[in-house]
Short mmCIF file of C-alpha atoms and ligand atoms in Angstrom, two decimals:
data_model
loop_
_atom_site.label_atom_id
_atom_site.label_comp_id
_atom_site.label_asym_id
_atom_site.label_seq_id
_atom_site.Cartn_x
_atom_site.Cartn_y
_atom_site.Cartn_z
CA MET X 208 70.70 82.37 80.52
CA SER X 209 67.63 84.20 79.26
CA GLN X 210 66.48 87.26 81.22
CA LEU X 211 63.16 85.49 81.87
CA SER X 212 64.71 82.64 83.86
CA LEU X 213 66.70 84.88 86.21
CA PRO X 214 65.53 84.80 89.85
CA ASP X 215 64.00 87.86 91.56
CA SER X 216 65.33 86.91 94.94
CA VAL X 217 68.28 84.96 96.29
CA THR X 218 69.73 84.00 99.68
CA LEU X 219 73.42 83.25 100.19
CA ARG X 220 74.81 81.46 103.21
CA VAL X 221 78.26 82.85 103.89
CA PRO X 222 80.68 81.55 106.56
CA GLY X 223 82.48 83.76 109.01
CA SER X 224 86.23 83.34 109.15
CA THR X 225 89.32 83.89 111.22
CA SER X 226 92.20 85.56 109.45
CA ASN X 227 95.93 86.19 109.86
CA CYS X 228 96.27 83.06 112.07
CA GLY X 229 99.01 84.93 113.88
CA ALA X 230 101.75 86.08 111.57
CA GLY X 231 100.04 85.36 108.24
CA PHE X 232 98.92 88.97 108.14
CA ASP X 233 96.56 89.72 105.21
CA THR X 234 97.42 86.26 103.81
CA LEU X 235 95.99 83.37 105.83
CA GLY X 236 92.23 82.89 106.24
CA LEU X 237 90.17 80.02 107.59
CA ALA X 238 86.41 79.66 107.16
CA LEU X 239 84.38 78.63 110.21
CA GLN X 240 80.98 77.02 110.65
CA ILE X 241 79.27 80.19 111.78
CA TYR X 242 77.08 81.81 109.14
CA ASN X 243 75.30 84.89 107.96
CA ARG X 244 72.57 84.75 105.35
CA VAL X 245 72.34 87.60 102.88
CA THR X 246 69.07 87.94 100.98
CA LEU X 247 68.78 90.19 97.92
CA LYS X 248 65.46 91.02 96.23
CA ARG X 249 65.39 92.71 92.85
CA ALA X 250 63.43 96.00 92.87
CA GLY X 251 60.51 96.35 90.46
CA SER X 252 62.15 99.35 88.82
CA GLY X 253 65.00 101.86 89.22
CA SER X 254 68.50 101.33 90.56
CA GLU X 255 68.00 102.17 94.22
CA ILE X 256 69.55 99.95 96.89
CA THR X 257 67.56 99.75 100.11
CA ALA X 258 67.92 98.04 103.47
CA SER X 259 64.88 95.79 104.03
CA ARG X 260 64.76 96.57 107.75
CA GLU X 261 66.07 99.24 110.08
CA GLU X 262 68.70 96.86 111.53
CA ASP X 263 70.19 96.29 108.08
CA ALA X 264 70.93 99.98 107.58
CA ARG X 265 74.43 99.67 109.10
CA GLY X 266 75.41 97.74 105.98
CA GLN X 267 74.03 100.34 103.51
CA LYS X 268 77.32 101.95 102.48
CA MET X 269 79.16 98.64 102.28
CA VAL X 270 76.40 97.10 100.14
CA GLU X 271 76.32 100.11 97.80
CA THR X 272 80.10 100.06 97.33
CA THR X 273 80.05 96.31 96.74
CA ALA X 274 77.23 96.55 94.21
CA LYS X 275 79.06 99.32 92.33
CA ALA X 276 82.18 97.16 92.10
CA PHE X 277 80.17 94.14 90.98
CA PHE X 278 78.29 95.96 88.19
CA ALA X 279 81.54 97.45 86.91
CA ALA X 280 83.42 94.14 86.93
CA ALA X 281 80.58 92.07 85.49
CA GLU X 282 79.69 94.70 82.89
CA VAL X 283 75.98 94.17 83.40
CA GLU X 284 73.29 96.82 83.60
CA ARG X 285 72.66 98.13 87.12
CA PHE X 286 69.37 97.28 88.80
CA GLY X 287 67.93 98.18 92.17
CA PHE X 288 67.48 95.71 94.99
CA SER X 289 66.77 95.41 98.68
CA PHE X 290 68.97 93.52 101.10
CA GLU X 291 68.81 91.93 104.50
CA VAL X 292 71.45 90.18 106.61
CA ASN X 293 70.57 87.53 109.19
CA GLY X 294 72.74 85.19 111.17
CA GLU X 295 75.22 84.45 113.84
CA VAL X 296 78.45 86.22 112.86
CA PRO X 297 78.97 89.03 115.38
CA PRO X 298 79.88 92.36 113.74
CA ALA X 299 83.29 93.93 114.28
CA ARG X 300 84.68 91.01 116.31
CA GLY X 301 87.37 89.75 113.92
CA LEU X 302 85.21 86.94 112.53
CA GLY X 303 84.89 88.32 109.03
CA SER X 304 81.37 89.78 109.36
CA SER X 305 82.05 92.44 106.73
CA MET X 306 83.13 89.75 104.28
CA THR X 307 79.91 87.80 104.85
CA VAL X 308 78.09 90.92 103.64
CA ILE X 309 80.45 91.68 100.74
CA GLY X 310 80.68 88.03 99.64
CA GLY X 311 76.91 87.58 99.95
CA VAL X 312 76.17 90.70 97.88
CA LEU X 313 78.71 89.79 95.17
CA ALA X 314 77.45 86.21 94.86
CA GLY X 315 73.82 87.34 95.14
CA LEU X 316 74.15 89.88 92.33
CA ASN X 317 75.97 87.24 90.30
CA GLU X 318 72.87 85.04 90.59
CA LEU X 319 70.30 87.80 90.03
CA SER X 320 72.10 89.20 86.98
CA GLY X 321 73.10 85.86 85.44
CA ALA X 322 76.64 87.25 85.05
CA ARG X 323 78.26 83.92 85.95
CA LEU X 324 81.48 85.32 87.34
CA SER X 325 83.62 82.53 88.80
CA ARG X 326 84.24 82.28 92.53
CA HIS X 327 87.83 83.38 91.97
CA GLN X 328 86.57 86.49 90.17
CA LEU X 329 84.36 87.21 93.18
CA VAL X 330 87.40 86.87 95.48
CA GLU X 331 89.27 89.26 93.19
CA ILE X 332 86.55 91.92 93.53
CA ALA X 333 86.25 91.35 97.29
CA ASN X 334 90.02 91.73 97.65
CA GLU X 335 89.90 95.06 95.83
CA LEU X 336 87.16 96.24 98.18
CA GLU X 337 88.78 95.11 101.45
CA GLY X 338 92.42 95.55 100.44
CA HIS X 339 93.41 92.05 101.57
CA PRO X 340 92.39 88.56 100.40
CA ASP X 341 92.44 86.54 103.65
CA ASN X 342 88.78 86.75 104.74
CA ALA X 343 87.65 87.06 101.12
CA SER X 344 89.15 83.77 99.97
CA ALA X 345 88.04 81.90 103.11
CA ALA X 346 84.43 83.16 103.07
CA ILE X 347 83.91 82.62 99.35
CA LEU X 348 85.90 79.41 98.82
CA GLY X 349 85.96 77.80 102.31
CA GLY X 350 88.74 75.88 104.08
CA PHE X 351 92.16 77.15 105.09
CA CYS X 352 93.32 79.60 102.43
CA VAL X 353 96.79 80.92 101.68
CA ALA X 354 96.11 83.75 99.27
CA ARG X 355 98.58 85.50 97.01
CA CYS X 356 98.49 89.05 95.63
CA ASP X 357 100.60 90.92 93.13
CA PRO X 358 103.20 92.77 95.24
CA LYS X 359 102.99 95.86 93.02
CA THR X 360 99.25 96.19 92.43
CA ASN X 361 97.86 94.08 95.31
CA ARG X 362 95.64 92.32 92.75
CA TYR X 363 94.51 88.88 93.92
CA LEU X 364 96.41 86.23 91.99
CA GLY X 365 95.29 82.95 93.48
CA VAL X 366 95.01 80.75 96.51
CA VAL X 367 96.19 77.45 97.89
CA ARG X 368 93.22 75.98 99.73
CA VAL X 369 93.35 73.13 102.21
CA PRO X 370 90.28 71.45 103.74
CA ILE X 371 90.46 71.26 107.53
CA SER X 372 89.47 68.19 109.52
CA ASP X 373 86.76 68.34 112.18
CA GLU X 374 89.25 66.77 114.61
CA LEU X 375 90.35 70.36 115.09
CA VAL X 376 88.19 72.81 116.99
CA PHE X 377 88.44 76.58 117.15
CA VAL X 378 87.49 77.96 120.55
CA VAL X 379 86.61 81.60 120.02
CA ALA X 380 86.13 84.09 122.84
CA SER X 381 84.42 87.28 121.68
CA PRO X 382 84.55 90.05 124.27
CA SER X 383 81.64 92.44 124.41
CA VAL X 384 83.67 95.18 122.71
CA GLU X 385 83.40 95.94 118.99
CA MET X 386 86.63 96.62 117.10
CA LEU X 387 86.38 98.03 113.59
CA THR X 388 89.02 96.75 111.17
CA LYS X 389 89.64 100.26 109.87
CA GLU X 390 90.52 101.49 113.37
CA SER X 391 92.47 98.37 114.21
CA ARG X 392 94.65 98.82 111.11
CA GLY X 393 95.25 102.38 112.18
CA VAL X 394 97.31 101.29 115.23
CA LEU X 395 99.82 99.34 113.13
CA PRO X 396 103.32 100.77 112.72
CA GLU X 397 104.60 102.07 109.40
CA ARG X 398 107.85 100.11 109.77
CA LEU X 399 108.81 96.77 111.21
CA SER X 400 112.16 95.67 112.55
CA TYR X 401 114.01 93.25 110.27
CA PHE X 402 114.08 90.44 112.83
CA ASP X 403 110.43 90.92 113.81
CA ALA X 404 109.68 90.25 110.14
CA VAL X 405 111.99 87.22 110.09
CA LYS X 406 110.43 85.71 113.23
CA SER X 407 106.93 86.31 111.88
CA ILE X 408 107.68 84.67 108.54
CA ASN X 409 109.11 81.69 110.41
CA SER X 410 105.90 81.25 112.41
CA ALA X 411 103.49 81.81 109.50
CA ALA X 412 105.28 79.38 107.19
CA PHE X 413 105.66 76.73 109.89
CA PHE X 414 102.00 77.07 110.94
CA ALA X 415 100.69 76.78 107.36
CA ALA X 416 102.86 73.76 106.59
CA ALA X 417 101.98 71.94 109.83
CA LEU X 418 98.25 72.59 109.37
CA ALA X 419 98.28 71.54 105.73
CA THR X 420 100.14 68.30 106.46
CA LYS X 421 98.05 67.56 109.60
CA ASP X 422 101.19 67.54 111.72
CA TYR X 423 99.09 68.80 114.61
CA ALA X 424 101.54 68.01 117.44
CA GLN X 425 103.91 70.58 115.96
CA LEU X 426 101.26 73.30 116.16
CA ARG X 427 101.79 73.61 119.91
CA TYR X 428 102.90 77.20 120.54
CA ALA X 429 103.48 77.52 116.78
CA VAL X 430 101.89 80.96 116.47
CA CYS X 431 104.29 83.80 117.31
CA ASP X 432 103.43 87.06 115.66
CA PHE X 433 105.43 90.29 115.66
CA MET X 434 103.56 92.01 112.84
CA HIS X 435 100.22 93.05 114.30
CA GLU X 436 99.37 91.31 117.59
CA PRO X 437 101.88 93.32 119.68
CA TYR X 438 100.06 96.51 118.61
CA ARG X 439 96.48 95.26 118.72
CA LEU X 440 96.27 92.77 121.58
CA PRO X 441 97.13 95.30 124.33
CA ARG X 442 93.89 97.12 123.39
CA ILE X 443 91.92 94.07 124.53
CA PRO X 444 92.24 93.75 128.32
CA ASN X 445 93.53 90.23 129.11
CA GLY X 446 93.32 89.24 125.42
CA ARG X 447 96.87 87.82 125.49
CA MET X 448 96.14 86.16 128.82
CA ALA X 449 92.99 84.51 127.41
CA ILE X 450 95.03 82.91 124.59
CA ASP X 451 97.78 81.78 126.98
CA ALA X 452 95.24 80.40 129.47
CA GLY X 453 93.61 78.41 126.64
CA ILE X 454 96.98 76.90 125.72
CA VAL X 455 97.75 76.01 129.33
CA ALA X 456 94.29 74.34 129.49
CA GLY X 457 95.15 72.11 126.54
CA ALA X 458 94.90 74.11 123.29
CA LEU X 459 97.68 73.78 120.74
CA THR X 460 98.08 77.45 119.92
CA GLY X 461 96.05 80.63 119.53
CA TRP X 462 95.82 84.06 117.97
CA LEU X 463 93.96 87.33 117.74
CA SER X 464 91.15 86.59 115.28
CA GLY X 465 91.40 88.95 112.31
CA SER X 466 91.70 92.49 113.57
CA GLY X 467 89.96 91.62 116.88
CA SER X 468 88.29 91.79 119.27
CA SER X 469 87.84 87.98 119.36
CA VAL X 470 90.74 85.79 120.43
CA LEU X 471 90.88 82.18 119.37
CA CYS X 472 92.53 78.93 120.47
CA LEU X 473 93.05 75.98 118.16
CA ALA X 474 92.60 72.67 119.97
CA MET X 475 92.09 68.99 119.35
CA ARG X 476 88.46 67.88 119.73
CA GLY X 477 87.81 66.90 123.35
CA SER X 478 89.64 69.75 125.05
CA GLU X 479 87.24 72.52 124.05
CA ALA X 480 85.35 72.70 127.38
CA ALA X 481 88.52 73.25 129.44
CA VAL X 482 89.97 75.66 126.88
CA GLY X 483 86.75 77.70 126.68
CA GLN X 484 86.46 77.89 130.47
CA ALA X 485 90.06 79.10 130.80
CA MET X 486 89.55 81.79 128.15
CA ARG X 487 86.30 82.97 129.75
CA SER X 488 87.99 83.15 133.18
CA ALA X 489 90.78 85.34 131.81
CA PHE X 490 88.22 87.90 130.61
CA ALA X 491 86.18 87.55 133.82
CA GLU X 492 89.28 88.63 135.80
CA VAL X 493 89.02 92.06 134.20
CA LYS X 494 85.21 92.02 134.37
CA ILE X 495 84.73 91.72 130.62
CA ALA X 496 81.80 89.62 129.47
CA CYS X 497 82.55 87.41 126.52
CA GLU X 498 80.75 84.91 124.37
CA VAL X 499 82.64 81.65 123.89
CA ARG X 500 81.92 79.52 120.82
CA THR X 501 83.42 76.21 119.78
CA LEU X 502 83.51 76.06 115.99
CA ILE X 503 84.86 73.73 113.35
CA ALA X 504 86.11 74.68 109.91
CA ASP X 505 83.79 75.24 106.95
CA ASN X 506 85.23 73.63 103.84
CA ASP X 507 82.53 74.70 101.35
CA GLY X 508 82.55 78.48 101.34
CA LEU X 509 79.48 80.44 100.37
CA LYS X 510 76.41 78.64 99.09
CA VAL X 511 73.24 79.66 97.30
CA GLU X 512 70.29 78.46 99.40
N1 ATP S 168 74.95 91.81 110.04
C1 ATP S 168 75.40 92.88 109.40
N2 ATP S 168 74.55 93.66 108.69
C2 ATP S 168 75.01 94.73 108.02
N3 ATP S 168 76.30 95.13 108.02
C3 ATP S 168 77.17 94.41 108.71
C4 ATP S 168 76.78 93.25 109.43
N4 ATP S 168 77.88 92.73 110.02
C5 ATP S 168 78.91 93.54 109.68
N5 ATP S 168 78.49 94.54 108.90
C6 ATP S 168 79.32 95.62 108.33
O1 ATP S 168 80.68 95.29 108.57
C7 ATP S 168 81.32 96.26 109.42
C8 ATP S 168 82.28 95.57 110.35
O2 ATP S 168 83.36 95.15 109.57
P1 ATP S 168 84.84 95.05 110.13
O3 ATP S 168 85.72 94.71 108.97
O4 ATP S 168 85.19 96.27 110.92
O5 ATP S 168 84.77 93.84 111.14
P2 ATP S 168 84.78 92.29 110.90
O6 ATP S 168 84.60 91.99 109.45
O7 ATP S 168 83.79 91.71 111.84
O8 ATP S 168 86.22 91.88 111.42
P3 ATP S 168 87.53 91.29 110.64
O9 ATP S 168 87.57 91.94 109.29
O10 ATP S 168 88.67 91.67 111.52
O11 ATP S 168 87.32 89.83 110.59
C9 ATP S 168 80.15 96.92 110.15
O12 ATP S 168 80.49 98.22 110.56
C10 ATP S 168 79.05 96.92 109.06
O13 ATP S 168 79.25 97.96 108.13
N1 HSE S 169 94.11 90.93 107.67
C1 HSE S 169 93.10 91.84 108.12
C2 HSE S 169 91.90 91.04 108.52
C3 HSE S 169 90.76 91.88 109.00
O1 HSE S 169 89.78 92.01 108.05
C4 HSE S 169 93.63 92.63 109.32
O2 HSE S 169 94.19 92.00 110.22
O3 HSE S 169 93.48 93.85 109.35
#
């Protein structure tokens, strides 16, 4: 592509996502139809990166780090740009907000520079930045993603991606408390008991196979995690109760979304009102306000608008 035909401005629509899906820690990710839009505008000169508005400043460091990684990987000359992030994905609630920013910046710079990195190359860079490929693969590629990394280097190696039917709904309760992934990873233990690992692998493998083959009846109570939820969920008052109440009200199963603070129930279409009400009531018992959203899966991943 000639330099002359490159755009000066680009907007990316990037889906939020739920990751881990219980025991698929750092491995399973599922894109949801809730979006942020990341707009990048090339600066007239220089290599400065600036937030377009005051409210975008919280993303400054993340955008700078992402841009640095992009320019290095794409081997293109750095240029300055401004950025803004708009949309519905609540920050620090376990719905992949950071990946909407990282994915949007990577794909945006790909467009502005004409570098033409593939989507899998973008996932590879995003995985290096975040340290895990679950949200990265879901946000960039869409659908339900089982992502694989090199066990020695943690380099992203590839993904098995399954589109998810809109018969399934994801009822997400986001309590009013922010939970940063960095802090939420800090509460995890250094070691895991052998049989906690065995039980977790059993649940993650069963869940992925049942979802991929649309054997939905077998998803009931299918999520049992011993890797991260026992350490994180107690930090969210009535978080476990909200998931259990959703299941009693008709959901198939549920989990802590990403690193929290949202909790999520997976249900067949039609039961979302009862499930949402039950989840909201569980948080109301401990006087925690929460926003309840009923979402379906996004099967497209990020898009240039
Ligand atoms: N709309 C936004 N504008 C700018 N930066 C944002 C925005 N949303 C999120 N961020 C950045 O992402 C950080 C939150 O990322 P974090 O990984 O802690 O949570 P998350 O991505 O919402 O959750 P999870 O990774 O568990 O799904 C914020 O501190 C901020 O730096
Ligand atoms: N797998 C990650 C997702 C959050 O980005 C975690 O649970 O920490």
